Structure formats: structure tokens, C-alpha cells
CSV table of C-alpha atoms and ligand atoms in Angstrom, one decimal:
chain,number,residue,atom,x,y,z
J,1,MET,CA,94.5,80.6,100.9
J,2,LEU,CA,94.9,81.3,104.5
J,3,ALA,CA,92.6,79.5,107.0
J,4,SER,CA,92.5,78.5,110.5
J,5,GLY,CA,89.6,76.4,110.9
J,6,ARG,CA,87.2,73.8,109.3
J,7,GLY,CA,87.9,74.7,105.7
J,8,SER,CA,84.6,75.0,104.3
J,9,ASN,CA,85.2,78.0,102.0
J,10,LEU,CA,88.2,76.1,100.6
J,11,ARG,CA,86.1,73.1,100.0
J,12,ALA,CA,83.7,75.5,98.1
J,13,LEU,CA,86.5,76.7,96.0
J,14,ILE,CA,87.9,73.3,95.4
J,15,GLN,CA,84.5,71.9,94.2
J,16,ALA,CA,84.0,74.8,92.0
J,17,GLN,CA,87.2,74.0,90.3
J,18,GLU,CA,86.4,70.3,90.1
J,19,ARG,CA,83.0,71.3,88.4
J,20,GLY,CA,84.8,73.3,86.0
J,21,GLU,CA,83.2,76.6,87.0
J,22,LEU,CA,86.3,78.1,88.3
J,23,ASP,CA,89.4,78.1,86.2
J,24,THR,CA,92.0,78.7,89.1
J,25,ARG,CA,94.4,76.7,90.9
J,26,ILE,CA,95.2,77.0,94.6
J,27,VAL,CA,98.9,76.8,94.8
J,28,GLY,CA,99.0,76.6,98.7
J,29,VAL,CA,97.0,76.5,101.9
J,30,PHE,CA,98.8,78.4,105.0
J,31,SER,CA,97.6,78.2,108.5
J,32,ASP,CA,98.4,79.3,112.0
J,33,ARG,CA,96.8,76.1,113.3
J,34,PRO,CA,98.6,73.2,112.4
J,35,ALA,CA,95.9,70.8,113.3
J,36,CYS,CA,93.1,72.5,111.5
J,37,ALA,CA,90.7,70.7,109.0
J,38,ALA,CA,91.4,73.1,106.3
J,39,LEU,CA,94.9,71.8,106.2
J,40,ALA,CA,93.9,68.4,106.1
J,41,LEU,CA,91.4,68.9,103.2
J,42,ALA,CA,94.1,70.6,101.3
J,43,ARG,CA,96.5,67.8,101.7
J,44,GLU,CA,93.7,65.4,100.5
J,45,HIS,CA,93.6,67.3,97.6
J,46,GLY,CA,97.4,67.4,96.9
J,47,ILE,CA,97.7,71.0,97.6
J,48,PRO,CA,100.9,72.1,99.2
J,49,THR,CA,100.3,73.2,102.9
J,50,LEU,CA,102.4,75.1,105.6
J,51,ALA,CA,101.5,75.6,109.1
J,52,ALA,CA,103.3,77.5,111.7
J,53,LYS,CA,102.5,78.3,115.4
J,54,PRO,CA,102.7,81.9,116.3
J,55,ALA,CA,103.9,81.1,119.9
J,56,LYS,CA,107.0,79.9,118.3
J,57,PHE,CA,108.0,83.3,116.8
J,58,ALA,CA,109.2,86.4,118.9
J,59,SER,CA,106.6,88.8,117.6
J,60,ARG,CA,103.5,89.2,115.3
J,61,GLN,CA,105.9,90.7,112.8
J,62,ALA,CA,108.3,87.9,112.8
J,63,PHE,CA,105.4,85.2,112.4
J,64,ASP,CA,104.0,87.4,109.5
J,65,ASP,CA,107.4,88.0,107.9
J,66,PHE,CA,107.9,84.0,108.0
J,67,MET,CA,104.5,83.2,106.8
J,68,PHE,CA,104.3,85.5,104.0
J,69,ARG,CA,107.9,84.8,102.7
J,70,GLU,CA,106.6,81.3,102.4
J,71,ILE,CA,103.3,82.5,100.7
J,72,GLU,CA,105.3,84.8,98.1
J,73,ALA,CA,107.4,81.8,97.3
J,74,VAL,CA,104.4,80.1,95.8
J,75,GLN,CA,103.8,83.2,93.6
J,76,PRO,CA,100.0,83.6,94.3
J,77,ASP,CA,98.1,86.1,91.9
J,78,LEU,CA,95.5,86.4,94.6
J,79,ILE,CA,95.6,85.7,98.4
J,80,VAL,CA,92.4,84.5,100.0
J,81,CYS,CA,91.8,84.7,103.8
J,82,ALA,CA,88.8,82.5,104.7
J,83,GLY,CA,88.5,82.1,108.3
J,84,TYR,CA,92.1,83.1,109.0
J,85,MET,CA,91.9,84.0,112.8
J,86,ARG,CA,94.7,86.4,113.1
J,87,LEU,CA,95.3,90.1,112.3
J,88,ILE,CA,98.1,90.4,109.7
J,89,SER,CA,100.8,93.1,110.5
J,90,GLU,CA,100.4,96.5,108.5
J,91,SER,CA,103.8,96.2,106.6
J,92,VAL,CA,103.0,92.8,105.4
J,93,VAL,CA,99.3,93.8,104.4
J,94,ARG,CA,100.9,96.8,102.6
J,95,ARG,CA,103.2,94.5,100.3
J,96,PHE,CA,100.2,92.9,98.6
J,97,PRO,CA,97.9,96.0,97.3
J,98,GLY,CA,94.8,94.7,95.5
J,99,ARG,CA,96.1,91.1,95.9
J,100,MET,CA,94.6,90.0,99.3
J,101,ILE,CA,90.8,89.5,99.9
J,102,ASN,CA,88.9,88.2,103.0
J,103,ILE,CA,85.5,86.6,103.6
J,104,HIS,CA,83.5,87.9,106.7
J,105,PRO,CA,80.3,86.8,107.9
J,106,SER,CA,78.5,90.1,108.0
J,107,LEU,CA,77.0,92.8,105.8
J,108,LEU,CA,80.0,94.9,106.4
J,109,PRO,CA,80.4,97.7,107.7
J,110,LYS,CA,78.2,96.2,110.2
J,111,TYR,CA,79.7,93.9,112.7
J,112,PRO,CA,83.5,93.6,112.0
J,113,GLY,CA,85.3,91.1,114.3
J,114,LEU,CA,83.7,88.0,116.1
J,115,ASP,CA,80.4,86.7,116.9
J,116,THR,CA,78.6,88.2,114.2
J,117,HIS,CA,75.4,86.0,114.2
J,118,MET,CA,74.8,86.5,117.8
J,119,ARG,CA,75.3,90.3,117.6
J,120,VAL,CA,72.9,90.5,114.3
J,121,LEU,CA,70.1,88.4,116.8
J,122,GLU,CA,70.8,90.6,119.5
J,123,ALA,CA,70.5,93.7,117.5
J,124,GLY,CA,67.1,92.4,116.1
J,125,ASP,CA,68.2,92.9,112.7
J,126,SER,CA,66.1,91.4,109.7
J,127,GLU,CA,68.8,90.8,107.6
J,128,HIS,CA,72.4,89.5,107.7
J,129,GLY,CA,74.9,88.0,105.3
J,130,ALA,CA,78.6,87.7,104.1
J,131,SER,CA,81.1,90.1,102.4
J,132,VAL,CA,84.1,89.6,100.5
J,133,HIS,CA,86.3,92.5,101.1
J,134,CYS,CA,89.9,93.8,100.2
J,135,VAL,CA,92.2,93.2,103.1
J,136,ILE,CA,93.9,96.5,104.6
J,137,PRO,CA,95.7,96.7,108.0
J,138,ALA,CA,92.6,97.6,110.0
J,139,LEU,CA,90.3,94.8,110.9
J,140,ASP,CA,87.4,93.9,108.2
J,141,ALA,CA,87.6,97.3,107.0
J,142,GLY,CA,88.7,97.2,103.5
J,143,ALA,CA,86.6,98.1,100.6
J,144,VAL,CA,83.7,95.7,100.2
J,145,ILE,CA,83.7,93.9,96.8
J,146,ALA,CA,80.5,91.9,97.1
J,147,GLN,CA,77.8,90.9,99.5
J,148,ALA,CA,75.3,88.1,100.0
J,149,ARG,CA,72.3,88.7,101.9
J,150,VAL,CA,70.0,86.3,103.9
J,151,PRO,CA,66.9,86.9,106.0
J,152,VAL,CA,66.9,86.6,109.7
J,153,LEU,CA,64.0,84.3,110.4
J,154,PRO,CA,61.8,83.9,113.6
J,155,GLY,CA,63.1,81.4,115.8
J,156,ASP,CA,66.7,81.5,114.5
J,157,ASP,CA,69.5,81.0,116.9
J,158,ALA,CA,73.2,81.8,116.1
J,159,ASP,CA,73.8,78.3,114.5
J,160,SER,CA,70.7,78.4,112.2
J,161,LEU,CA,71.6,81.8,111.0
J,162,ALA,CA,75.5,80.8,110.6
J,163,GLN,CA,74.3,78.0,108.5
J,164,ARG,CA,72.0,80.1,106.3
J,165,VAL,CA,74.8,82.5,105.9
J,166,LEU,CA,77.6,79.9,105.3
J,167,GLU,CA,75.9,78.5,102.3
J,168,ARG,CA,75.5,82.0,100.6
J,169,GLU,CA,79.2,82.9,101.9
J,170,HIS,CA,80.6,80.1,99.7
J,171,SER,CA,78.9,81.0,96.5
J,172,VAL,CA,79.7,84.8,96.9
J,173,LEU,CA,83.4,84.0,97.6
J,174,VAL,CA,83.4,81.7,94.6
J,175,GLN,CA,81.9,84.3,92.3
J,176,CYS,CA,84.3,86.8,93.5
J,177,VAL,CA,87.3,84.6,92.9
J,178,LYS,CA,86.1,83.9,89.6
J,179,ALA,CA,85.4,87.3,88.6
J,180,ILE,CA,88.9,88.5,89.9
J,181,ALA,CA,90.4,85.6,87.9
J,182,ASP,CA,88.7,86.4,84.6
J,183,GLY,CA,89.3,90.1,85.0
J,184,THR,CA,85.6,91.1,85.6
J,185,ILE,CA,86.7,92.6,88.9
J,186,GLU,CA,89.9,94.5,89.1
J,187,LEU,CA,91.3,95.3,92.3
J,188,GLY,CA,93.7,98.4,92.8
J,189,THR,CA,95.3,99.9,95.8
J,190,ASN,CA,92.2,102.1,96.6
J,191,HIS,CA,89.6,101.1,94.2
J,192,ILE,CA,87.7,98.2,92.8
J,193,ASP,CA,86.8,98.1,89.0
J,194,TRP,CA,83.7,96.2,87.8
J,195,ARG,CA,83.5,95.6,84.0
J,196,GLY,CA,86.2,98.3,83.6
J,197,LYS,CA,84.5,100.9,85.6
J,198,PRO,CA,84.7,102.0,89.3
J,199,LEU,CA,82.5,100.2,91.7
J,200,HIS,CA,80.9,102.5,94.2
J,201,SER,CA,78.8,100.2,96.2
J,202,PRO,CA,79.4,96.4,96.9
J,203,LEU,CA,78.1,93.9,94.3
J,204,ARG,CA,75.2,91.7,95.4
J,205,LEU,CA,75.0,88.0,94.8
J,206,ASN,CA,71.5,87.4,93.2
J,207,GLN,CA,69.4,84.3,93.7
J,208,ARG,CA,71.0,82.9,90.6
J,209,ASP,CA,74.5,83.1,92.0
J,210,GLN,CA,75.5,85.8,89.9
J,211,LEU,CA,77.2,89.0,91.0
J,212,GLU,CA,75.3,92.1,89.9
J,213,GLU,CA,75.2,95.8,90.7
J,214,SER,CA,73.2,96.7,93.8
J,215,THR,CA,70.3,99.1,92.8
U,1,LIG,C1,83.6,81.8,107.8
U,1,LIG,O1,82.4,82.0,108.5
U,1,LIG,C2,84.2,83.0,107.7
U,1,LIG,O2,83.5,84.0,107.3
U,1,LIG,C3,84.5,83.3,109.1
U,1,LIG,O3,85.0,82.1,109.6
U,1,LIG,C4,84.5,80.9,109.0
U,1,LIG,C5,85.3,80.1,108.3
U,1,LIG,O4,84.8,79.0,107.8
U,1,LIG,N1,85.7,84.3,109.4
U,1,LIG,P1,85.8,78.0,107.2
U,1,LIG,O5,86.8,77.7,107.8
U,1,LIG,O6,85.9,78.4,105.7
U,1,LIG,O7,84.7,76.7,107.2
């Protein structure tokens, strides 16, 4: 996993593993922010960690080359970006086709980038959510695997909306990782297969926390 912040998505994955709902192992947590809570959480759970400060490297490419050499050393089947607040160099992203996903707090393709909750409120949208998508060099632009939707309620501010999204974000990430691990979802270079067939629109997380095809 790659993380820069508080690590609530990491916690959700760890807890799903502990409940026996997710048959995966987190082989390393990597960060560009040595003091972040995600790293502390990983250490508490005995997960190997590595942090490096981008400012100590000559370029973005040099930083990414270092970081991803370390990531390759733990031989991940899947790389999960969860609140990793850096763009990853194109040449590095291209080394992991179908093996890198990101969780983003919006219903992509709406609102790539930052401050999604505030932008949703400013636009007056009635619905918001979170997307799990494949990582490609362009920011938050890879094929969307699955989405969780939440209503925007009267009186919401960015914090209340963020909290509502976050709960569903954790579930959709856990369900996606689970489905990738058990082969229900297969990620290719340019396609996503769901139950052996090409997926044409993002899966949807239903109220029972299951992924289903959107109608
Ligand atoms: C999440 O909302 C994620 O979608 C966004 O950053 C936040 C990370 O949260 N890109 P956490 O560090 O997993 O708690």
C-alpha cells in the first residue's frame, strides 16, 4: 500500500483481514511522509514500512525509481494507493499494468484531484461517492472498477459529507481488493473483467456491501 495520511483505508483492510473477510496479506506500506499515521498503524500491526522524503531526491523520477524499486522488492501482486498524495511518474506507472489501483473520493470522472467534497457542495450535486480505479499516468483518470454512492443531504458541510463518503469508501475498497484477490475481478492493461466478462461500466457497491453490475 501507498499512503500519505491518516491510514483509515489501511485500517479497513487490516480489520477485514482480521475478521477473516479478506484473504490477503499486506506486504508493505510505503509513504512519502515519514510521520504519517498510516505508517504508525502499519508498524503497530507488524507490517514492514518504508518512508522517503521527496525533497531529498533530485527529481520526481529519481524518487519514484527509488520507491518503486523498494515496492518491487516485496513482490506485491497488487499495489493499492490510498490517500497517496503524489502523482507517480509515467514510466513507473507503466511498469505495473493491471496491478495498481487507487481509491478516490468522488464519482469519477467527476471531480478528479483535490477538495472533492467542497466541489460537490458548490456544484449543488445530490449525490457523491467514492471510486476505485486503475492507476494510469493521468491523475484519477484510469478505468473505474467500482463506485459507492451516498446522498448529499440538506445541511451537509464538507466534513459531514466526507465522513459519509469515507465509510462507504472503506467498504468499496475492501470489496474490490477481495474480488481482485479471488479472481472475480481481473485487471488487464486496458480492460477490466468481472466474472470472466468485460466490464463496461463501473460496478456498484450495494447496501449489503456487495459489488454488483450497475443497471
Ligand atoms: C481518502 O479519502 C482517499 O480517498 C483520499 O485521501 C483519503 C485518504 O484517507 N484520496 P486515509 O489516509 O486512508 O484515511
